[in-house]
CSV table of C-alpha atoms in Angstrom, one decimal:
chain,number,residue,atom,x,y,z
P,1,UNK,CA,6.9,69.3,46.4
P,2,UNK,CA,8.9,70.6,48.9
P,3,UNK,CA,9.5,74.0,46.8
P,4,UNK,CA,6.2,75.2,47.6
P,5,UNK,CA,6.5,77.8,50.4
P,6,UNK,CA,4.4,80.0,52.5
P,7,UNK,CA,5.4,82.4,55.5
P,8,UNK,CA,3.4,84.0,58.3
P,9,UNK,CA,4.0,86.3,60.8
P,10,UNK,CA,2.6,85.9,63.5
P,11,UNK,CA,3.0,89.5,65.4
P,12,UNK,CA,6.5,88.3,66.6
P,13,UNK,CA,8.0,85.3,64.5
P,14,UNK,CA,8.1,83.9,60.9
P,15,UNK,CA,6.7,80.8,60.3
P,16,UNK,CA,7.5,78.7,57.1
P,17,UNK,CA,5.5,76.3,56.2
P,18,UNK,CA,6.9,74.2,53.3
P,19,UNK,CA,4.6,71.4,51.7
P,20,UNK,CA,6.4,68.3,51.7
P,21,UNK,CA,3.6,66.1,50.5
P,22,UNK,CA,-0.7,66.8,49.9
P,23,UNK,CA,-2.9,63.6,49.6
P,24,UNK,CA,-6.1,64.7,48.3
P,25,UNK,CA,-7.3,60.5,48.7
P,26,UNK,CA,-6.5,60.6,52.1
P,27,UNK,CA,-7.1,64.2,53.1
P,28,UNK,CA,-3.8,65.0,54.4
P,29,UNK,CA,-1.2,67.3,53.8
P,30,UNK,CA,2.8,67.3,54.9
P,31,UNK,CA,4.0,70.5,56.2
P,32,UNK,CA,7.7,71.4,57.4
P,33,UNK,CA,7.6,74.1,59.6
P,34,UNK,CA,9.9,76.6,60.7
P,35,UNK,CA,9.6,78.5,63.5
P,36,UNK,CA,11.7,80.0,65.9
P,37,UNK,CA,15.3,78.0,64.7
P,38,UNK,CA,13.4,75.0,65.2
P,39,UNK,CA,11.9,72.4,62.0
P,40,UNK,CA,9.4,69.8,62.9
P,41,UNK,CA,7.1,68.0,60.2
P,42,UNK,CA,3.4,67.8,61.4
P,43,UNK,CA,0.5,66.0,59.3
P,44,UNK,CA,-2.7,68.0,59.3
P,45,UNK,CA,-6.2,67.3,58.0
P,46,UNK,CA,-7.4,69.0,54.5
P,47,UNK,CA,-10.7,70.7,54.5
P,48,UNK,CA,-12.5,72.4,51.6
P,49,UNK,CA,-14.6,75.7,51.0
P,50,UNK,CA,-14.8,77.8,47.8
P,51,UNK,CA,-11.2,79.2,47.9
P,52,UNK,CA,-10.1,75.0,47.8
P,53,UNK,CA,-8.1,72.7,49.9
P,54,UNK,CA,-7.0,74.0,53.4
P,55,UNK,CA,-5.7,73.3,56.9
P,56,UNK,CA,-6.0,75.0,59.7
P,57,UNK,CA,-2.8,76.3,61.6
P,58,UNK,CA,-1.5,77.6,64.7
P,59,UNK,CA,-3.8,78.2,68.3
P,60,UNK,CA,-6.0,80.1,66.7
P,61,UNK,CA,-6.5,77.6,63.9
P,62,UNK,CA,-6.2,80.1,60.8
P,63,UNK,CA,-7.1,78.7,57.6
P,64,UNK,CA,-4.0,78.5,55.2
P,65,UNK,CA,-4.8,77.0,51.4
P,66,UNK,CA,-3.2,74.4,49.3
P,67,UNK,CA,-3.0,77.4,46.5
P,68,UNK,CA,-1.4,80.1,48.2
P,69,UNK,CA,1.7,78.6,48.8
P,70,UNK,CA,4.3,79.7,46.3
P,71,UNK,CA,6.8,78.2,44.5
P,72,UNK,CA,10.6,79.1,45.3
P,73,UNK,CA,13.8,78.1,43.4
């Protein structure tokens, strides 16, 4: 799952968020994250409205979905 990407831009840096893993038992989702040169994993929490799965992200906790994530080669 790990080919799934999405990138945000914060007003100054890139952020790339990779899946790594989504457990839709458990309500979790794996994300890699890179961000400034640096990689760290971090577990969040799913959540769901009519769009589908989400987390939320970053300080200002901005709702990024399961389904916009594309795939990359």
């Amino acid at each position: 799952m790990t080919n799934y990407e999405f990138r945000l831009f914060d007003g100054e840096y890139f952020h790339t968020l990779n899946l790594v893993k989504v457990d839709e038992d458990n309500k979790t989702a794996t994300v890699a994250i890179t961000y400034t040169g640096r990689i760290s994993v971090k577990d969040f929490n799913l959540q769901q409205d009519d769009n589908g799965l989400y987390f939320e992200y970053g300080p200002l906790f901005q709702p990024i979905h399961i389904n916009e994530f594309e795939y990359i080669d």
